[in-house]
């Protein structure tokens, strides 16, 4: 059986093709463009919401120069919205293997995740991106289902979906940067076949995570998320309301100055940066981009044209590097005083990932008392995961600040209680750690900074990059 695009399709028993266009494009080294569309608020009819974006979806699927698809994502956690899979089904009645659907762990349990995967397979959606998600403002203490566990569930299921993960490479504090890269390696080992970065403008950080994944022997395809700023989004960004997105004060000053311009001039500035970012993603070896902030058909058409023009205007890596350095010659992106990079010679035309030199800055040793508590806890609780969690709870509370969970995992987590993370994450940090390394919920240092310091001191990284809990 064949379709108009010439791809031969094998049909399985439920009528869905066994082929996967998106997967073939990624592994075939086709630079792929994903347009991000958020699930609409639930106070409008689903049919009306899907009809509104139908022209946009039709345009996306009509492009031939580069393969395109839709990334269906959850909406703001503080806005009641339709389930993302319901919206995706309404918008994309066909060619569902060209799109990706985001699965958030917010408010879900293991049964919900399994049901989501089953519905994806039943409806012909074959590509999913697993994200832990974040609690709403009203439910700051609500727990979320970790993306690492979602990925492993999918990997161990019958007929796994083509699953991706997310990563925030824009970390400038040493322990945060190391923890993020190690968690992405863990996600890859748990079943992530590709990854999408958080959005940001620091091309050196995009190259950094790519090189580090190579060092970690986890060469999965990467997509660079791009965000087209509107004036309203720029206000939110400069106010610090985008989770995990931080940059220098002079870069913020530049954006605020653009906000004082006319709408046309403001958009021109955003398109300029957009073109630099898109061309950079391609030259840095990314498999594609995911574009957020595209809300209208006209904007999507402009974005696609800008992409084509950027590739023509910057035909070589050297051309792009010169344009990038010229654009940022008077502006730093890294937020002072946090300016850590894993490598010393990023964005150098004469340096490849094979001969890149590691940063000369070293990870600090465990803080006073951290190694003592580790050794003491290890001597007392080495087999606590095999016994009732309530056993020796007072001692656990005194030594490792035990929060009283139902399942003790101390021997699996370097004897640092995972419940001391406000989200209860036991497989690595979230992407929203502050630029200084502080938790975005508690204002205390992220517990995974302790994990990194201990891992270096013990020369044992298994928990951070391999062990799934």
Coordinates of C-alpha atoms in Angstrom, one line a residue:
X1 CA 0.0 0.0 0.0
X2 CA 1.4 3.4 -0.8
X3 CA 0.6 7.1 -0.2
X4 CA 1.1 10.1 -2.3
X5 CA 4.5 10.9 -0.8
X6 CA 5.9 7.7 -2.2
X7 CA 6.7 6.0 1.1
X8 CA 5.8 2.3 1.0
X9 CA 3.7 1.5 4.1
X10 CA 3.2 -1.8 5.9
X11 CA 0.0 -2.0 7.7
X12 CA -0.4 -3.8 11.0
X13 CA -3.5 -5.5 12.4
X14 CA -5.1 -2.3 13.7
X15 CA -4.8 -0.4 10.5
X16 CA -1.9 1.8 11.4
X17 CA 1.3 1.9 9.4
X18 CA 4.4 0.3 10.9
X19 CA 6.5 3.0 9.4
X20 CA 7.5 6.1 11.4
X21 CA 8.3 9.2 9.3
X22 CA 9.7 11.2 12.1
X23 CA 12.0 8.5 13.2
X24 CA 13.2 7.9 9.7
X25 CA 13.9 11.6 9.2
X26 CA 15.9 11.8 12.5
X27 CA 18.0 8.7 11.8
X28 CA 18.2 9.7 8.1
X29 CA 20.0 12.9 9.1
X30 CA 17.2 15.1 7.6
X31 CA 17.1 18.4 9.3
X32 CA 13.6 18.4 10.8
X33 CA 11.4 21.3 11.9
X34 CA 8.8 20.9 14.6
X35 CA 6.3 23.7 15.1
X36 CA 5.1 23.7 18.7
X37 CA 1.3 24.0 19.4
X38 CA -0.1 24.0 22.9
X39 CA -3.2 22.3 24.0
X40 CA -6.0 24.9 24.2
X41 CA -7.8 26.1 27.4
X42 CA -10.8 23.9 28.2
X43 CA -13.2 26.8 28.3
X44 CA -13.5 26.7 24.4
X45 CA -15.0 23.9 22.3
X46 CA -12.4 21.4 21.2
X47 CA -13.7 21.4 17.7
X48 CA -13.5 25.2 17.5
X49 CA -9.9 25.1 18.9
X50 CA -8.8 22.5 16.5
X51 CA -10.4 24.3 13.5
X52 CA -8.6 27.4 14.5
X53 CA -5.2 25.8 14.0
X54 CA -6.2 23.6 11.1
X55 CA -4.7 26.0 8.5
X56 CA -1.5 26.2 10.4
X57 CA -1.3 22.4 10.6
X58 CA -2.0 22.1 6.9
X59 CA 0.8 24.6 6.1
X60 CA 3.2 22.7 8.2
X61 CA 2.6 19.4 6.5
X62 CA 2.8 21.0 3.0
X63 CA 6.4 22.0 3.2
X64 CA 8.9 20.0 1.1
X65 CA 12.3 21.6 1.4
X66 CA 12.7 20.2 5.0
X67 CA 10.5 17.7 6.7
X68 CA 8.1 19.3 9.2
X69 CA 5.8 18.2 11.9
X70 CA 3.9 19.4 15.0
X71 CA 5.0 19.1 18.6
X72 CA 1.8 18.9 20.7
X73 CA 2.6 20.2 24.1
X74 CA 0.8 20.8 27.4
X75 CA -0.4 24.2 28.2
X76 CA 0.5 26.3 31.3
X77 CA -0.1 24.2 34.4
X78 CA -2.2 27.0 36.0
X79 CA -4.6 27.1 33.0
X80 CA -7.1 24.2 32.8
X81 CA -6.7 22.8 29.3
X82 CA -7.7 19.8 27.1
X83 CA -5.6 16.6 27.4
X84 CA -2.9 17.0 24.8
X85 CA -3.6 13.7 23.1
X86 CA -7.3 14.7 22.6
X87 CA -6.2 17.9 21.0
X88 CA -3.5 16.2 18.8
X89 CA -6.1 13.7 17.6
X90 CA -8.5 16.5 16.6
X91 CA -5.8 18.5 14.8
X92 CA -4.0 15.6 13.0
X93 CA -6.4 13.1 11.6
X94 CA -3.7 11.6 9.4
X95 CA 0.1 11.5 9.1
X96 CA 0.3 11.1 12.9
X97 CA 3.8 9.5 12.6
X98 CA 5.1 12.9 11.5
X99 CA 4.3 14.5 14.9
X100 CA 5.5 14.2 18.5
X101 CA 3.2 14.4 21.5
X102 CA 4.5 15.6 24.9
X103 CA 3.6 13.6 27.9
X104 CA 3.8 15.5 31.2
X105 CA 4.2 13.7 34.6
X106 CA 2.2 16.4 36.3
X107 CA -0.7 14.8 38.2
X108 CA -0.1 11.4 36.7
X109 CA 0.6 8.0 38.2
X110 CA 2.0 4.8 36.6
X111 CA -1.4 3.7 35.5
X112 CA -2.0 7.0 33.7
X113 CA 1.3 6.8 31.9
X114 CA 0.6 3.3 30.7
X115 CA -2.8 4.4 29.5
X116 CA -1.4 7.3 27.6
X117 CA 1.1 5.0 25.8
X118 CA -1.7 2.6 25.0
X119 CA -3.8 5.4 23.5
X120 CA -0.9 6.7 21.5
X121 CA -0.5 3.3 19.9
X122 CA -4.2 2.8 19.3
X123 CA -4.5 6.2 17.6
X124 CA -1.4 6.0 15.5
X125 CA 0.9 8.5 17.4
X126 CA 4.3 6.9 17.4
X127 CA 6.5 9.7 18.9
X128 CA 6.4 11.0 22.4
X129 CA 8.6 13.3 24.5
X130 CA 8.5 12.6 28.2
X131 CA 8.8 15.5 30.6
X132 CA 8.3 15.4 34.4
X133 CA 6.4 18.7 34.3
X134 CA 6.0 21.1 37.1
X135 CA 3.3 21.7 39.7
X136 CA 0.9 24.6 39.3
X137 CA 1.3 27.8 41.4
X138 CA -1.6 26.6 43.6
X139 CA -0.1 23.2 44.1
X140 CA 3.6 23.8 44.7
X141 CA 3.9 20.7 46.9
X142 CA 2.2 18.4 44.4
X143 CA 4.4 15.6 43.1
X144 CA 5.1 14.7 39.5
X145 CA 6.0 11.4 37.8
X146 CA 9.6 11.5 36.8
X147 CA 10.4 11.4 33.1
X148 CA 13.2 8.9 33.6
X149 CA 10.6 6.4 34.9
X150 CA 8.3 7.2 32.0
X151 CA 11.0 6.5 29.6
X152 CA 11.9 3.2 31.2
X153 CA 8.2 2.2 31.3
X154 CA 8.0 2.8 27.5
X155 CA 11.3 0.9 26.9
X156 CA 10.1 -2.1 28.7
X157 CA 6.6 -2.2 27.1
X158 CA 5.5 -4.1 24.1
X159 CA 6.2 -2.2 20.9
X160 CA 7.8 0.9 22.5
X161 CA 7.1 4.3 21.1
X162 CA 9.9 6.4 19.7
X163 CA 10.6 8.4 22.8
X164 CA 12.4 11.6 23.5
X165 CA 13.5 13.5 26.5
X166 CA 14.2 17.2 27.4
X167 CA 17.3 18.8 28.8
X168 CA 18.2 22.3 29.9
X169 CA 21.8 22.9 28.9
X170 CA 21.8 26.5 29.9
X171 CA 23.4 26.0 33.3
X172 CA 26.3 28.2 34.3
X173 CA 27.0 26.9 37.8
X174 CA 29.4 24.0 37.7
X175 CA 27.4 21.3 39.7
X176 CA 24.2 22.2 37.9
X177 CA 25.8 21.9 34.5
X178 CA 27.4 18.5 35.3
X179 CA 24.2 17.2 36.8
X180 CA 22.1 18.1 33.8
X181 CA 24.4 16.4 31.3
X182 CA 24.6 13.3 33.5
X183 CA 20.8 13.1 33.8
X184 CA 20.5 13.3 30.0
X185 CA 22.8 10.3 29.8
X186 CA 20.6 8.5 32.3
X187 CA 17.5 9.3 30.2
X188 CA 19.2 8.0 27.1
X189 CA 20.0 4.7 28.9
X190 CA 16.4 4.6 30.2
X191 CA 15.1 4.7 26.6
X192 CA 15.3 8.2 25.2
X193 CA 16.1 8.0 21.5
X194 CA 16.4 11.8 21.0
X195 CA 16.3 14.9 23.2
X196 CA 15.0 18.5 22.9
X197 CA 16.8 21.3 24.6
X198 CA 15.2 24.1 26.6
X199 CA 15.2 27.4 24.6
X200 CA 18.1 29.8 25.0
X201 CA 20.5 31.9 22.9
X202 CA 23.9 30.6 24.0
X203 CA 25.2 28.6 21.1
X204 CA 28.2 27.5 23.2
X205 CA 25.9 25.7 25.6
X206 CA 24.2 23.9 22.6
X207 CA 27.6 22.7 21.5
X208 CA 28.6 21.8 25.0
X209 CA 25.7 19.4 25.6
X210 CA 26.3 17.8 22.2
X211 CA 30.0 17.2 23.0
X212 CA 29.3 16.0 26.5
X213 CA 26.8 13.4 25.3
X214 CA 29.6 12.2 22.9
X215 CA 31.9 12.0 25.9
X216 CA 29.3 10.0 27.8
X217 CA 28.9 7.6 24.8
X218 CA 25.2 8.6 24.4
X219 CA 25.1 10.0 20.9
X220 CA 21.3 10.5 20.6
X221 CA 20.0 13.0 18.1
X222 CA 19.3 16.5 19.5
X223 CA 16.7 19.1 18.7
X224 CA 17.3 22.8 19.7
X225 CA 14.1 24.4 20.9
X226 CA 13.7 28.0 19.6
X227 CA 11.2 30.5 21.0
X228 CA 10.0 33.5 19.0
X229 CA 9.4 36.3 21.5
X230 CA 6.3 38.4 21.3
X231 CA 6.3 41.7 23.3
X232 CA 4.2 40.0 26.0
X233 CA 6.5 37.0 26.1
X234 CA 9.5 39.3 26.4
X235 CA 8.0 41.0 29.5
X236 CA 7.5 37.6 31.1
X237 CA 11.1 36.5 30.2
X238 CA 12.7 39.7 31.6
X239 CA 10.6 39.3 34.7
X240 CA 12.0 35.8 35.3
X241 CA 8.8 34.0 34.8
X242 CA 10.1 31.4 32.3
X243 CA 11.2 28.4 34.3
X244 CA 14.9 27.7 34.2
X245 CA 15.7 30.5 31.7
X246 CA 18.3 33.0 32.9
X247 CA 20.8 35.1 31.1
X248 CA 23.1 38.2 31.6
X249 CA 21.9 41.6 32.6
X250 CA 23.2 43.2 29.5
X251 CA 21.3 40.7 27.3
X252 CA 18.2 41.5 29.3
X253 CA 18.9 45.2 28.8
X254 CA 19.0 44.6 25.0
X255 CA 15.6 42.8 25.0
X256 CA 14.1 45.6 27.1
X257 CA 15.4 48.2 24.7
X258 CA 13.8 46.2 21.8
X259 CA 10.5 46.3 23.7
X260 CA 10.6 50.1 23.4
X261 CA 10.7 50.0 19.6
X262 CA 7.8 49.7 17.2
X263 CA 6.2 46.3 16.8
X264 CA 7.9 45.9 13.4
X265 CA 11.3 46.8 14.7
X266 CA 10.8 44.5 17.7
X267 CA 9.9 41.6 15.5
X268 CA 12.8 42.3 13.2
X269 CA 15.2 42.0 16.1
X270 CA 13.6 38.6 17.1
X271 CA 13.9 37.3 13.6
X272 CA 17.5 38.2 13.4
X273 CA 18.3 36.2 16.6
X274 CA 16.0 33.4 15.4
X275 CA 18.0 33.0 12.1
X276 CA 21.3 32.9 13.9
X277 CA 20.0 30.2 16.3
X278 CA 18.5 28.1 13.5
X279 CA 21.6 28.2 11.4
X280 CA 23.7 27.5 14.4
X281 CA 21.7 24.4 15.4
X282 CA 22.3 23.0 11.9
X283 CA 26.0 23.6 11.9
X284 CA 26.4 22.3 15.5
X285 CA 25.0 18.9 14.3
X286 CA 21.5 19.1 15.7
X287 CA 18.9 16.9 14.0
X288 CA 16.4 19.8 13.9
X289 CA 14.6 22.5 15.8
X290 CA 11.4 22.9 17.7
X291 CA 9.8 26.3 17.4
X292 CA 7.6 27.8 20.1
X293 CA 5.8 31.1 20.0
X294 CA 4.2 30.5 16.6
X295 CA 0.6 31.3 17.1
X296 CA -0.7 32.2 13.6
X297 CA -0.4 30.9 10.0
X298 CA 1.3 34.2 8.9
X299 CA 4.0 33.8 11.6
X300 CA 4.6 30.2 10.6
X301 CA 5.0 31.2 7.0
X302 CA 7.5 33.9 8.0
X303 CA 9.4 31.5 10.3
X304 CA 9.8 28.9 7.5
X305 CA 10.9 31.6 5.1
X306 CA 13.4 32.9 7.6
X307 CA 14.8 29.4 8.1
X308 CA 15.4 29.0 4.3
X309 CA 17.0 32.5 4.1
X310 CA 19.3 31.8 7.0
X311 CA 20.7 28.7 5.4
X312 CA 21.4 30.6 2.2
X313 CA 22.9 33.7 3.9
X314 CA 25.1 31.6 6.1
X315 CA 26.2 28.7 3.9
X316 CA 29.3 27.6 6.0
X317 CA 30.2 27.1 9.6
X318 CA 32.8 29.8 9.4
X319 CA 30.2 32.3 8.0
X320 CA 27.9 31.5 10.9
X321 CA 30.6 31.8 13.5
X322 CA 31.6 35.2 12.2
X323 CA 28.0 36.4 12.1
X324 CA 27.5 35.1 15.7
X325 CA 30.6 36.8 17.1
X326 CA 29.7 40.0 15.3
X327 CA 26.2 40.0 16.7
X328 CA 27.3 39.3 20.3
X329 CA 30.5 41.3 20.2
X330 CA 29.1 43.9 22.7
X331 CA 27.1 41.5 24.7
X332 CA 27.6 38.5 27.1
X333 CA 24.9 35.9 27.4
X334 CA 26.2 34.0 30.5
X335 CA 24.9 35.6 33.7
X336 CA 27.8 37.0 35.8
X337 CA 29.3 35.7 38.0
X338 CA 28.1 32.2 36.9
X339 CA 29.9 31.5 33.6
X340 CA 30.9 27.9 33.8
X341 CA 31.3 25.8 30.6
X342 CA 32.3 22.1 30.5
X343 CA 34.9 22.8 27.7
X344 CA 37.4 25.6 27.3
X345 CA 37.4 25.8 23.5
X346 CA 33.8 25.8 22.4
X347 CA 32.8 27.5 19.1
X348 CA 36.3 27.2 17.6
X349 CA 36.4 26.3 13.9
X350 CA 39.6 24.4 14.4
X351 CA 38.4 22.2 17.3
X352 CA 36.2 19.2 17.1
X353 CA 34.5 17.2 19.9
X354 CA 37.2 14.6 19.7
X355 CA 40.0 17.0 20.7
X356 CA 38.1 19.4 22.9
X357 CA 39.7 20.2 26.2
X358 CA 37.9 20.0 29.4
X359 CA 37.3 23.1 31.5
X360 CA 40.2 23.8 33.8
X361 CA 37.8 24.7 36.6
X362 CA 37.3 21.7 38.9
X363 CA 34.2 20.5 40.8
X364 CA 34.5 21.5 44.4
X365 CA 35.1 18.9 47.1
X366 CA 32.2 17.9 49.4
X367 CA 31.3 20.6 51.8
X368 CA 32.1 20.4 55.5
X369 CA 30.3 17.5 57.0
X370 CA 29.0 16.0 53.7
X371 CA 31.5 13.2 53.5
X372 CA 31.2 12.5 57.2
X373 CA 27.4 12.1 56.9
X374 CA 27.8 9.9 53.8
X375 CA 30.2 7.6 55.6
X376 CA 28.1 7.5 58.8
X377 CA 24.9 6.9 56.9
X378 CA 26.6 4.1 54.8
X379 CA 27.7 2.4 58.0
X380 CA 24.3 2.5 59.5
X381 CA 21.8 2.3 56.6
X382 CA 23.7 0.2 54.0
X383 CA 20.7 -2.2 53.7
X384 CA 17.9 0.1 54.6
X385 CA 16.2 -0.4 51.2
X386 CA 15.7 -4.0 52.2
X387 CA 13.9 -3.2 55.4
X388 CA 10.7 -1.4 56.4
X389 CA 11.1 2.3 55.8
X390 CA 10.1 3.2 59.3
X391 CA 12.9 1.2 60.8
X392 CA 15.5 3.5 62.5
X393 CA 13.6 6.5 61.2
X394 CA 14.8 8.8 64.0
X395 CA 18.4 8.1 63.2
X396 CA 17.7 8.7 59.5
X397 CA 16.1 12.0 60.3
X398 CA 19.1 13.1 62.4
X399 CA 21.7 12.1 59.9
X400 CA 20.2 12.5 56.4
X401 CA 17.1 14.6 57.2
X402 CA 14.7 11.7 56.4
X403 CA 11.2 13.0 55.5
X404 CA 9.5 9.8 56.3
X405 CA 8.6 8.2 53.0
X406 CA 7.1 4.7 52.5
X407 CA 10.1 3.3 50.6
X408 CA 13.6 3.9 51.8
X409 CA 16.1 4.3 48.9
X410 CA 19.1 5.7 50.7
X411 CA 21.6 3.0 49.6
X412 CA 20.6 3.7 46.0
X413 CA 20.9 7.5 46.3
X414 CA 24.4 8.1 47.8
X415 CA 22.7 8.2 51.2
X416 CA 21.0 11.5 50.4
X417 CA 17.3 11.4 51.0
X418 CA 15.5 12.1 47.7
X419 CA 12.5 13.4 49.7
X420 CA 14.6 16.5 50.6
X421 CA 14.0 17.5 46.9
X422 CA 10.6 19.4 47.0
X423 CA 9.6 17.4 43.9
X424 CA 10.8 14.1 45.3
X425 CA 13.1 13.5 42.3
X426 CA 15.4 10.6 42.8
X427 CA 16.8 10.3 39.3
X428 CA 18.4 13.7 38.8
X429 CA 17.6 17.4 38.9
X430 CA 14.8 19.2 37.2
X431 CA 15.6 21.8 34.6
X432 CA 14.5 24.7 36.7
X433 CA 17.4 25.0 39.1
X434 CA 18.3 28.7 39.5
X435 CA 21.3 30.1 37.8
X436 CA 23.2 30.0 41.2
X437 CA 22.3 26.3 41.7
X438 CA 19.4 26.9 44.1
X439 CA 16.1 25.0 44.0
X440 CA 13.3 27.1 42.4
X441 CA 10.8 25.9 45.1
X442 CA 12.8 26.0 48.3
X443 CA 15.6 28.6 47.7
X444 CA 18.0 26.1 49.1
X445 CA 20.9 24.5 47.1
X446 CA 19.6 21.8 44.8
X447 CA 20.3 18.4 46.4
X448 CA 22.0 17.2 43.2
X449 CA 24.9 19.6 43.8
X450 CA 25.7 17.4 46.8
X451 CA 25.4 14.3 44.6
X452 CA 27.8 15.7 42.1
X453 CA 30.4 16.6 44.7
X454 CA 30.1 13.2 46.3
X455 CA 30.3 11.4 42.9
X456 CA 33.6 13.3 42.1
X457 CA 35.1 12.6 45.5
X458 CA 34.1 8.9 45.3
X459 CA 34.8 8.6 41.6
X460 CA 31.5 6.9 41.2
X461 CA 29.0 8.4 38.8
X462 CA 26.7 5.4 38.4
X463 CA 23.8 6.9 40.4
X464 CA 23.8 10.1 38.4
X465 CA 24.1 8.6 34.9
X466 CA 23.0 5.0 35.0
X467 CA 20.9 3.8 37.9
X468 CA 17.2 4.2 37.4
X469 CA 15.2 4.3 40.7

